[in-house]
C-alpha cells in the first residue's frame, strides 16, 4: 500500500503544459516543473550551430536565460538574430 501511495504522489507531481514556441504549439510533459532549456527536448532547434550573431531567448516578450521557469500558456521565442 505504501508503494501505491508513493506512485500516486509521483503521478500527481508530473505536469503537462502547453507553450507556444515561435509560432508552434509545443506540449511539455513528464516533469513536475519546466525551465526554458526543457524546450529543446520537445522543439527541434540546434543551438550548437550558430545561425546568426545572437541567440534570442524570450518568454512573453522578456529576455530570459535558459533557467527561466515556464508556465502553461507562455509565449516563447527561440531564434538566431543576424
PDB file of C-alpha atoms in Angstrom, residues 6-80:
ATOM      1  CA  UNK A   6       4.080   6.903  -3.465  1.00  0.00           C
ATOM      2  CA  UNK A   7       3.277   6.141  -7.111  1.00  0.00           C
ATOM      3  CA  UNK A   8       0.125   8.265  -6.940  1.00  0.00           C
ATOM      4  CA  UNK A   9       2.145  11.155  -5.477  1.00  0.00           C
ATOM      5  CA  UNK A  10       4.688  10.955  -8.290  1.00  0.00           C
ATOM      6  CA  UNK A  11       1.945  10.904 -10.938  1.00  0.00           C
ATOM      7  CA  UNK A  12       0.248  13.931  -9.352  1.00  0.00           C
ATOM      8  CA  UNK A  13       3.528  15.897  -9.452  1.00  0.00           C
ATOM      9  CA  UNK A  14       4.046  15.349 -13.190  1.00  0.00           C
ATOM     10  CA  UNK A  15       2.648  18.301 -15.116  1.00  0.00           C
ATOM     11  CA  UNK A  16       1.928  18.789 -18.792  1.00  0.00           C
ATOM     12  CA  UNK A  17       1.943  22.351 -20.066  1.00  0.00           C
ATOM     13  CA  UNK A  18       1.326  23.913 -23.456  1.00  0.00           C
ATOM     14  CA  UNK A  19       3.562  26.750 -24.639  1.00  0.00           C
ATOM     15  CA  UNK A  20       3.935  28.482 -27.976  1.00  0.00           C
ATOM     16  CA  UNK A  21       7.489  28.386 -29.346  1.00  0.00           C
ATOM     17  CA  UNK A  22       7.840  30.902 -32.156  1.00  0.00           C
ATOM     18  CA  UNK A  23       4.580  30.072 -33.985  1.00  0.00           C
ATOM     19  CA  UNK A  24       4.344  26.405 -32.988  1.00  0.00           C
ATOM     20  CA  UNK A  25       2.319  24.976 -30.107  1.00  0.00           C
ATOM     21  CA  UNK A  26       4.538  22.669 -28.044  1.00  0.00           C
ATOM     22  CA  UNK A  27       3.470  20.335 -25.244  1.00  0.00           C
ATOM     23  CA  UNK A  28       5.994  19.854 -22.458  1.00  0.00           C
ATOM     24  CA  UNK A  29       5.391  16.688 -20.475  1.00  0.00           C
ATOM     25  CA  UNK A  30       6.984  14.335 -17.989  1.00  0.00           C
ATOM     26  CA  UNK A  31       8.251  16.767 -15.335  1.00  0.00           C
ATOM     27  CA  UNK A  32       6.950  18.486 -12.236  1.00  0.00           C
ATOM     28  CA  UNK A  33       8.050  21.914 -13.499  1.00  0.00           C
ATOM     29  CA  UNK A  34       9.811  23.285 -16.553  1.00  0.00           C
ATOM     30  CA  UNK A  35      12.549  25.747 -17.384  1.00  0.00           C
ATOM     31  CA  UNK A  36      13.440  27.302 -20.729  1.00  0.00           C
ATOM     32  CA  UNK A  37      16.075  24.704 -21.656  1.00  0.00           C
ATOM     33  CA  UNK A  38      13.396  21.959 -21.469  1.00  0.00           C
ATOM     34  CA  UNK A  39      12.016  23.315 -24.754  1.00  0.00           C
ATOM     35  CA  UNK A  40      14.955  21.714 -26.534  1.00  0.00           C
ATOM     36  CA  UNK A  41      13.616  18.264 -25.602  1.00  0.00           C
ATOM     37  CA  UNK A  42      10.356  18.925 -27.479  1.00  0.00           C
ATOM     38  CA  UNK A  43      11.125  21.545 -30.142  1.00  0.00           C
ATOM     39  CA  UNK A  44      13.607  20.951 -32.974  1.00  0.00           C
ATOM     40  CA  UNK A  45      16.306  23.621 -32.610  1.00  0.00           C
ATOM     41  CA  UNK A  46      20.055  23.022 -32.790  1.00  0.00           C
ATOM     42  CA  UNK A  47      21.832  25.543 -30.565  1.00  0.00           C
ATOM     43  CA  UNK A  48      25.224  24.022 -31.459  1.00  0.00           C
ATOM     44  CA  UNK A  49      25.128  25.523 -34.987  1.00  0.00           C
ATOM     45  CA  UNK A  50      25.281  29.294 -34.996  1.00  0.00           C
ATOM     46  CA  UNK A  51      22.691  30.768 -37.306  1.00  0.00           C
ATOM     47  CA  UNK A  52      23.378  34.410 -36.527  1.00  0.00           C
ATOM     48  CA  UNK A  53      25.191  36.726 -34.163  1.00  0.00           C
ATOM     49  CA  UNK A  54      22.862  36.449 -31.181  1.00  0.00           C
ATOM     50  CA  UNK A  55      20.632  33.682 -29.836  1.00  0.00           C
ATOM     51  CA  UNK A  56      17.313  35.285 -28.881  1.00  0.00           C
ATOM     52  CA  UNK A  57      15.543  33.679 -25.925  1.00  0.00           C
ATOM     53  CA  UNK A  58      12.374  35.335 -24.638  1.00  0.00           C
ATOM     54  CA  UNK A  59       9.298  34.369 -22.627  1.00  0.00           C
ATOM     55  CA  UNK A  60       6.229  36.569 -23.058  1.00  0.00           C
ATOM     56  CA  UNK A  61       8.407  39.245 -24.673  1.00  0.00           C
ATOM     57  CA  UNK A  62      11.019  39.426 -21.891  1.00  0.00           C
ATOM     58  CA  UNK A  63      14.624  38.363 -22.458  1.00  0.00           C
ATOM     59  CA  UNK A  64      15.459  35.327 -20.329  1.00  0.00           C
ATOM     60  CA  UNK A  65      18.228  32.788 -19.875  1.00  0.00           C
ATOM     61  CA  UNK A  66      17.937  29.015 -20.146  1.00  0.00           C
ATOM     62  CA  UNK A  67      16.968  28.618 -16.466  1.00  0.00           C
ATOM     63  CA  UNK A  68      13.842  30.808 -16.638  1.00  0.00           C
ATOM     64  CA  UNK A  69      10.710  28.990 -15.433  1.00  0.00           C
ATOM     65  CA  UNK A  70       7.994  28.160 -17.958  1.00  0.00           C
ATOM     66  CA  UNK A  71       4.262  28.044 -17.292  1.00  0.00           C
ATOM     67  CA  UNK A  72       1.208  26.911 -19.207  1.00  0.00           C
ATOM     68  CA  UNK A  73       0.330  29.383 -21.967  1.00  0.00           C
ATOM     69  CA  UNK A  74       3.721  31.109 -22.144  1.00  0.00           C
ATOM     70  CA  UNK A  75       4.803  32.539 -25.499  1.00  0.00           C
ATOM     71  CA  UNK A  76       8.408  31.610 -26.150  1.00  0.00           C
ATOM     72  CA  UNK A  77      10.797  32.880 -28.794  1.00  0.00           C
ATOM     73  CA  UNK A  78      13.948  30.992 -29.759  1.00  0.00           C
ATOM     74  CA  UNK A  79      15.873  32.052 -32.861  1.00  0.00           C
ATOM     75  CA  UNK A  80      19.133  33.429 -34.183  1.00  0.00           C
TER      76      UNK A  80
END
